[in-house]
Short mmCIF file of C-alpha atoms and ligand atoms in Angstrom, two decimals:
data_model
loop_
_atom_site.label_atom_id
_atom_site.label_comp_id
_atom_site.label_asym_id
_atom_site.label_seq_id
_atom_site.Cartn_x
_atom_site.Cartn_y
_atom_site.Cartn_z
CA UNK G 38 101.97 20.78 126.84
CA UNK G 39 101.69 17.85 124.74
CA UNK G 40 104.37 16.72 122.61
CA UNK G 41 104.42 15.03 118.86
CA UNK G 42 107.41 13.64 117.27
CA UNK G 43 107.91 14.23 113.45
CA UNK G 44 110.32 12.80 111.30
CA UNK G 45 111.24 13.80 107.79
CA UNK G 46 112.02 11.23 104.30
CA UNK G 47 114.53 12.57 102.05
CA UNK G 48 116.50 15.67 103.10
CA UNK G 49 116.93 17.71 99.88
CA UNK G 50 115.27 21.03 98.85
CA UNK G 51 111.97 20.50 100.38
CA UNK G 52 112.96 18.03 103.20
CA UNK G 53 115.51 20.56 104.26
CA UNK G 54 113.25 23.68 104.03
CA UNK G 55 110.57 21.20 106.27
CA UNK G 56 113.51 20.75 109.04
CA UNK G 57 115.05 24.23 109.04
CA UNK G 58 111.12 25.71 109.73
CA UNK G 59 109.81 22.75 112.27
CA UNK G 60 113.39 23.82 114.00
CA UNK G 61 113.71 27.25 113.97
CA UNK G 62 109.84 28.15 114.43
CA UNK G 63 109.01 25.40 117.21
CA UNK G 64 108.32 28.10 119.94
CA UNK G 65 105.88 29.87 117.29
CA UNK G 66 104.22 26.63 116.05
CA UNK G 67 104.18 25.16 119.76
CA UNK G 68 102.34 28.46 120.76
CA UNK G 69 99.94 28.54 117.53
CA UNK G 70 99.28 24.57 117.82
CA UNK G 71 99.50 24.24 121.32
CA UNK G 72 101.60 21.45 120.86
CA UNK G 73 105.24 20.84 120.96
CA UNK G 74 106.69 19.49 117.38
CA UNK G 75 109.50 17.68 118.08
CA UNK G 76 111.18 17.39 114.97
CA UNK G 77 113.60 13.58 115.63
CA UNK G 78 114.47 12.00 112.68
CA UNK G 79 115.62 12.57 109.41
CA UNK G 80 116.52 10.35 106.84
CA UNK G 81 118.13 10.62 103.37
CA UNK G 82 120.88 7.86 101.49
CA UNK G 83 123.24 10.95 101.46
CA UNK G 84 124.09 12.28 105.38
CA UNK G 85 126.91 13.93 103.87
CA UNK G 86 126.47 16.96 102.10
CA UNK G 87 125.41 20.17 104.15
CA UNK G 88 122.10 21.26 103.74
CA UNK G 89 122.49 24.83 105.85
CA UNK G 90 119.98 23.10 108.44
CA UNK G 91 121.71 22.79 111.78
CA UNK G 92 120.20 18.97 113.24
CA UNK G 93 121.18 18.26 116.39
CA UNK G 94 123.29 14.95 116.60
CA UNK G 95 121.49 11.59 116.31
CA UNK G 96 119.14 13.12 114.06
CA UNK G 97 120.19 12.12 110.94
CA UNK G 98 120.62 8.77 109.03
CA UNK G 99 119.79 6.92 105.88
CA UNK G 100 117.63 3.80 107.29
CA UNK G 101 114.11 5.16 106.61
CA UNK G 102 112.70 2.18 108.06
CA UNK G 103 114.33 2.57 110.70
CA UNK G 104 112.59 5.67 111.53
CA UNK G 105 109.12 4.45 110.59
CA UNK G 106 109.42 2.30 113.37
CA UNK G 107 111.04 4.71 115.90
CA UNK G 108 108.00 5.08 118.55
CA UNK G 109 109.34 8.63 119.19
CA UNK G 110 107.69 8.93 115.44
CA UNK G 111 104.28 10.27 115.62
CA UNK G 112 103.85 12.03 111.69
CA UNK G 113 106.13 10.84 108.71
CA UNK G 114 106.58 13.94 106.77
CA UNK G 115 107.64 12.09 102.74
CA UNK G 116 109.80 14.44 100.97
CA UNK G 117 111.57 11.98 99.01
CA UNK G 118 109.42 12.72 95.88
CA UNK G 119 108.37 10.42 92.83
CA UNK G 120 106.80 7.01 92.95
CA UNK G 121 108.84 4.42 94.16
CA UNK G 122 110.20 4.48 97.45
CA UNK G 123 107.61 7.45 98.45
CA UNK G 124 105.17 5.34 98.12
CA UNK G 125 106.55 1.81 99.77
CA UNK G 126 107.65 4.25 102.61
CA UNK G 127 104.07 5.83 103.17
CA UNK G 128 102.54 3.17 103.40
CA UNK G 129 104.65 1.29 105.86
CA UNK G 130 104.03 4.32 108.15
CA UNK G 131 100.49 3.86 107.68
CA UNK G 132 100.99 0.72 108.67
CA UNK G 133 102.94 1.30 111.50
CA UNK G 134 99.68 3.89 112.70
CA UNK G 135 102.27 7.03 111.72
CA UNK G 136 100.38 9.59 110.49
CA UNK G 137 101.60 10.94 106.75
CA UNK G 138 102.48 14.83 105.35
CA UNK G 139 103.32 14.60 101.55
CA UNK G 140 103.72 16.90 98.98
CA UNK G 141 103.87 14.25 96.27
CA UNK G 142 101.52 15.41 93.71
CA UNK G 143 102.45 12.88 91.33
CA UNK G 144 101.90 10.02 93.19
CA UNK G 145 99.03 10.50 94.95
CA UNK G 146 97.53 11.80 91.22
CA UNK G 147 98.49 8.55 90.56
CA UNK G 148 97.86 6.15 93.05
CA UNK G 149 95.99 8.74 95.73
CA UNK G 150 93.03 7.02 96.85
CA UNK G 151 95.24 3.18 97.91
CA UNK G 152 97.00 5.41 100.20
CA UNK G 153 93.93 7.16 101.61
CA UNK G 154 91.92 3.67 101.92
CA UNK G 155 95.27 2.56 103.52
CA UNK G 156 95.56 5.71 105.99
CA UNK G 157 91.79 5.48 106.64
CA UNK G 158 91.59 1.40 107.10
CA UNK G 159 94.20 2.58 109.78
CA UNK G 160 92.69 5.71 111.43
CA UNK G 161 95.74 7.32 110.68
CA UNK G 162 95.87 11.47 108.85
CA UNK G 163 97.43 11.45 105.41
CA UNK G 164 97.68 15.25 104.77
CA UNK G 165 99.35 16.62 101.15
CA UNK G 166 98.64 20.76 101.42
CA UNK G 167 101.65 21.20 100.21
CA UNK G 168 100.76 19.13 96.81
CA UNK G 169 99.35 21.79 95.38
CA UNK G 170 100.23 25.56 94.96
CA UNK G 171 103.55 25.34 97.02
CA UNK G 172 102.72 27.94 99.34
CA UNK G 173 99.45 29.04 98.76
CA UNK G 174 96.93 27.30 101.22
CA UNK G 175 94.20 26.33 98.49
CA UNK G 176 94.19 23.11 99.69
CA UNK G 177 92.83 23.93 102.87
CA UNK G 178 90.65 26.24 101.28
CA UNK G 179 89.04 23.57 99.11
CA UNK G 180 88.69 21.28 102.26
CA UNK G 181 87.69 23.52 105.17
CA UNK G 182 86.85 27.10 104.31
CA UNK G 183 84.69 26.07 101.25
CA UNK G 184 83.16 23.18 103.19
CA UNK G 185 79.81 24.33 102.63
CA UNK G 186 79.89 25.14 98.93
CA UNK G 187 79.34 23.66 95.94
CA UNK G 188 81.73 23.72 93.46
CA UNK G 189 81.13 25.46 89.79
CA UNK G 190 84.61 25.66 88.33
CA UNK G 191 88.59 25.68 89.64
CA UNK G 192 91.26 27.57 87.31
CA UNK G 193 94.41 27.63 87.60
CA UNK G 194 98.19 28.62 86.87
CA UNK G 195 99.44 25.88 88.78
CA UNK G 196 103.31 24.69 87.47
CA UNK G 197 105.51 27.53 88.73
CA UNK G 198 108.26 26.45 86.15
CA UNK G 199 106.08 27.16 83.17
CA UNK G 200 104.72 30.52 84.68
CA UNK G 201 107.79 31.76 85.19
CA UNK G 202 109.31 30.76 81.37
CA UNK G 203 106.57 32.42 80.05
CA UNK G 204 106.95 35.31 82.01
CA UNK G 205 110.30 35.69 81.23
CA UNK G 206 109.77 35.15 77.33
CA UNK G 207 106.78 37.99 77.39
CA UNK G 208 109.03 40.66 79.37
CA UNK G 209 112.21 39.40 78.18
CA UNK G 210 112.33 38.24 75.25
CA UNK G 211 114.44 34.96 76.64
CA UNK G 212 114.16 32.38 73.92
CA UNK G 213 111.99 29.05 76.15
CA UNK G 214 115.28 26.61 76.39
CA UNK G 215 117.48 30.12 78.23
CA UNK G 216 114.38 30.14 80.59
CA UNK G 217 113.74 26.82 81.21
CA UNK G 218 117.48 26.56 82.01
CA UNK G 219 116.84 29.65 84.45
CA UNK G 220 113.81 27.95 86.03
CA UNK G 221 115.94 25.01 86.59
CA UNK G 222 118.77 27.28 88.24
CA UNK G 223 116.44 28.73 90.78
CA UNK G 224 115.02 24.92 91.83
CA UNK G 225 111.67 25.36 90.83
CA UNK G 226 111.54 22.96 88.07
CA UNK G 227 111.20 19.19 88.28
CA UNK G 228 114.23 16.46 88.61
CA UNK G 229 112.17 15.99 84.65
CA UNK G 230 111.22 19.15 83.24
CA UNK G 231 109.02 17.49 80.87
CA UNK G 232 107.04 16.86 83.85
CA UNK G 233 106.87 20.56 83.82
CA UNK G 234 106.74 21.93 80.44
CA UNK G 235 104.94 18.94 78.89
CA UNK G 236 101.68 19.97 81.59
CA UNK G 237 102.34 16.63 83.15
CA UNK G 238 102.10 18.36 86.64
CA UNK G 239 99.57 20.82 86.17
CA UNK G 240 97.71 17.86 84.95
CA UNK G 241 98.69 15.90 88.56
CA UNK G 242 97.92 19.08 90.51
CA UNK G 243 94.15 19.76 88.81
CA UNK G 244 92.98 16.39 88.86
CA UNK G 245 93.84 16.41 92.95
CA UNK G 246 91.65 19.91 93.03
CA UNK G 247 89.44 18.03 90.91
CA UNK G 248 89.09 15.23 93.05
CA UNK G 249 88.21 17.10 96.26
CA UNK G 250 85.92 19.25 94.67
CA UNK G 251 84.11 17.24 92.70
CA UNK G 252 84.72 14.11 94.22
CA UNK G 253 86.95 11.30 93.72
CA UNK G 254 85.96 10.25 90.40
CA UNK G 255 88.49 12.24 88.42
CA UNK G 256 91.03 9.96 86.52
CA UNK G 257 94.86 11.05 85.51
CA UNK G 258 93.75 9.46 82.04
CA UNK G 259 90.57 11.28 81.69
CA UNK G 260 93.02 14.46 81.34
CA UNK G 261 93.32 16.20 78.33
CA UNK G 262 96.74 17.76 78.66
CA UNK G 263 99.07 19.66 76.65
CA UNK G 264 101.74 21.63 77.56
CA UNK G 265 104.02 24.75 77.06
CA UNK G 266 107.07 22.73 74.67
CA UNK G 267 107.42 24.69 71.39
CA UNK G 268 105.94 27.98 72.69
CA UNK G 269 107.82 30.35 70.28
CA UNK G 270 108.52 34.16 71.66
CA UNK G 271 106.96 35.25 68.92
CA UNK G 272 103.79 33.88 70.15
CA UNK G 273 104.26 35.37 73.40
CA UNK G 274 104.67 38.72 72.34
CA UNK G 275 101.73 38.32 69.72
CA UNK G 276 99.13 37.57 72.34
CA UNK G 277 101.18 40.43 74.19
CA UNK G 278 100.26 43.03 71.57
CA UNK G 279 96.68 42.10 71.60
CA UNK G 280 96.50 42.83 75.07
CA UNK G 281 97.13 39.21 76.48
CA UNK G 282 99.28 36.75 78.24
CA UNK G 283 99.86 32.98 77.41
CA UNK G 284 99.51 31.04 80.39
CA UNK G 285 99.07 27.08 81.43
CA UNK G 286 96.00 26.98 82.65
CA UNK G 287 94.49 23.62 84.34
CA UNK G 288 90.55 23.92 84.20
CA UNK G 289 88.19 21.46 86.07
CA UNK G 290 84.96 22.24 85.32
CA UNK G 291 80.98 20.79 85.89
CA UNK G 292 79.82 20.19 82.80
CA UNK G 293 75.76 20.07 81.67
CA UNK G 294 75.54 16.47 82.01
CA UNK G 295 76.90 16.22 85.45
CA UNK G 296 80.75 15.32 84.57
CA UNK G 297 83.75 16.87 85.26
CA UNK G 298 86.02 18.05 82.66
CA UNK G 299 89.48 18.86 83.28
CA UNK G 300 91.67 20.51 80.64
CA UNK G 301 95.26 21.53 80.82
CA UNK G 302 96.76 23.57 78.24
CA UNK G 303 98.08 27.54 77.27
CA UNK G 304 95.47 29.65 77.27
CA UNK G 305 95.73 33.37 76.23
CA UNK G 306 94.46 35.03 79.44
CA UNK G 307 92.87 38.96 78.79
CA UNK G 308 95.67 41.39 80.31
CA UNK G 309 92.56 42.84 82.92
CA UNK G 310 91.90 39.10 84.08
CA UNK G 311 93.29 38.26 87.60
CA UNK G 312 95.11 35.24 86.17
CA UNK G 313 96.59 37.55 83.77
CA UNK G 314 98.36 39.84 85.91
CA UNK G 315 99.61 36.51 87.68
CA UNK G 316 103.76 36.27 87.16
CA UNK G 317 107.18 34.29 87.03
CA UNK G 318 107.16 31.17 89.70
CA UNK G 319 103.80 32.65 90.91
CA UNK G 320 100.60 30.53 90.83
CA UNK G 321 96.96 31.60 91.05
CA UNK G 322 93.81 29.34 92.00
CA UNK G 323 90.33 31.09 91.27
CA UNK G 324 87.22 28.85 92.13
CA UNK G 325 83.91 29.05 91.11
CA UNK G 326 81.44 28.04 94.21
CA UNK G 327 78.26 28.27 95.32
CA UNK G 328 77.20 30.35 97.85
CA UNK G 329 80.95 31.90 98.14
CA UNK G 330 81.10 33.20 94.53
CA UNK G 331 84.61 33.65 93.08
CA UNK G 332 87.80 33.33 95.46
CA UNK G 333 90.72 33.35 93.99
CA UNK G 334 94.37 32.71 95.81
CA UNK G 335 97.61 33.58 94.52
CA UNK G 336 101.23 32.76 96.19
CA UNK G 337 104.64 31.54 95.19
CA UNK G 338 103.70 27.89 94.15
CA UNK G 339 107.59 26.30 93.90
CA UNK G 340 110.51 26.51 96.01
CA UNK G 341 111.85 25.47 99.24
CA UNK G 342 110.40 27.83 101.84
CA UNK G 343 107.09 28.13 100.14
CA UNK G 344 106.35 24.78 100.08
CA UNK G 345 108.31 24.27 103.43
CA UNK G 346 105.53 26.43 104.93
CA UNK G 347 102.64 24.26 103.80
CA UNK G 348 103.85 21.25 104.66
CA UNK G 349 105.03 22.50 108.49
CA UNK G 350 101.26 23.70 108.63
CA UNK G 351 100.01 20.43 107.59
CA UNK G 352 102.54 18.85 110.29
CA UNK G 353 100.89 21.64 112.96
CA UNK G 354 97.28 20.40 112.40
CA UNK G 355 98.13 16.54 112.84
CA UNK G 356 99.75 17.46 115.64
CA UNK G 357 96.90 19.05 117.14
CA UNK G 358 94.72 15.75 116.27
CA UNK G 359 96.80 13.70 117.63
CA UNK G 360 96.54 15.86 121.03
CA UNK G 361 93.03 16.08 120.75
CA UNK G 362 92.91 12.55 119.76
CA UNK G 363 90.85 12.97 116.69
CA UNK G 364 91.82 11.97 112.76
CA UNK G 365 90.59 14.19 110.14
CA UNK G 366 90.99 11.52 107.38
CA UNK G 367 88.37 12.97 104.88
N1 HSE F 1180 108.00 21.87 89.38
C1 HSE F 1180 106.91 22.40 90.13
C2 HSE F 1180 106.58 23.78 89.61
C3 HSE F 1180 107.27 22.44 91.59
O1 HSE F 1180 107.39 24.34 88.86
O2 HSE F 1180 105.53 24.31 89.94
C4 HSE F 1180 106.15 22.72 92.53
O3 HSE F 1180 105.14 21.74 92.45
#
């Protein structure tokens, strides 16, 4: 059986839930894949504090380029977040030929297509299922099992934060600061919850649907965003007692002239809609395609293990190019 090295940037919440699956499921994902994922390196600036992931010894350090360059290092999985280092560090593996896992939604919003004329200049994967929906695979849905379709419409509750404050505001009564401070507690929300509540990352996470449904003409700017800040309970349980539920939704949408138009912003969603029904850190994807119809995909869309999952699954199918010797790249 072949055998694929991965290493891991930044060991906190994600990064950790990345190295306790690639470790503790390798005979599963060897068996599924075909492939053994060797999971070598990890580094983070802090090798201190105890994650709960056992590494075995030599495994962990804080030189990051240092493990770019390791030639044991097939896939560089970044889990560092934001767009500083992420970025400097992905594109040195590119560089190097590593192949690239992120879930960095806000960068490659941002900046996406350098790094994918970077990772394709190099014939290298850059893979980022993980960027959107934490666990749900809508990614890979957009990219593989929609191939063939044409794309109508993509709606979504896609900031697990801002679900769940609204959720607990409707059924609770929680006042929004109390269930921000909850969503914060659990790990869902952002290092900046403005990110969050502002729509900031609903607005990072539609424009990347955006962009591989519609193409990759889809700006950050062209966004109309606004968030969930100021949502008073009282508004909650008024759209409540008319049978409804305030949710962030981010729309992308074909309009009559040919152009995409992407939205974010609370929406009240009729109580018999599937996005209605949709709660707490859960998120919900329904797409609009032609021939498929309606789809629509629902999962936990923030947390360790959920995203954890998506990215390992992203790591799985690089590893499998790389033992086939193909790149997917598109
Ligand atoms: N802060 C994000 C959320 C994390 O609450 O959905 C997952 O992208």
């Amino acid at each position: 059986m072949k055998s694929v090295g991965v290493a891991i940037l930044g060991f906190g919440t994600v990064g950790a839930g990345v190295a306790d699956c690639l470790t503790r499921r390798r005979g599963v994902i060897a068996s599924r894949a075909g492939v053994d994922v060797r999971l070598v390196r990890v580094a983070d600036l802090d090798t201190e504090t105890d994650r709960g992931v056992a590494l075995p010894d030599g495994v962990l350090g804080a030189d990051a380029s240092a493990v770019i360059a390791d030639p044991a290092v097939d896939i560089v999985v970044e889990t560092i977040g934001g767009t500083g280092v992420a970025k400097k560090f992905m594109l040195d593996a590119i560089a190097a030929g590593k192949s690239v896992v992120t879930a960095n939604k806000k960068l490659l919003a941002e900046t996406g297509g350098e790094l994918f004329d970077a990772a394709a200049a190099k014939g290298v994967d850059l893979y980022f299922g993980a960027a959107v929906g934490g666990g749900i695979p809508v990614i890979r849905a957009v990219r593989d099992a929609l191939a063939a379709n044409e794309f109508v419409s993509i709606a979504g509750i896609l900031n697990g934060t801002c679900n769940y404050i609204l959720t607990r505001m409707e059924k609770d009564g929680l006042r929004f600061d109390d269930a921000l401070a909850e969503a914060q507690s659990h790990g869902f929300a952002e290092a900046d919850p403005t990110l969050d509540i502002d729509g900031f990352d609903t607005a990072h996470k539609i424009c990347i649907l955006a962009n591989l449904a519609f193409g990759r003409g889809t700006r950050l700017e062209d966004v109309e965003i606004k968030g969930i800040r100021g949502i008073s309970v009282e508004e909650v349980a008024a759209a409540a007692r008319a049978g409804g539920h305030v949710k962030l939704l981010g729309r992308a949408a074909l309009g009559p002239d040919g152009r995409v138009e992407v939205t974010v912003r609370p929406e009240r969603v009729p109580a018999g809609a599937l996005l209605g029904c949709v709660e707490g850190v859960y998120n919900a994807v329904e797409i609009e395609s032609e021939p498929a119809g309606k789809t629509v995909y629902v999962g936990k869309g923030a947390g360790r293990n959920p995203t954890a999952s998506t990215v390992a699954a992203d790591v799985c199918e690089i590893a499998r190019n790389i033992a086939r010797g193909v790149v997917r790249n598109v």
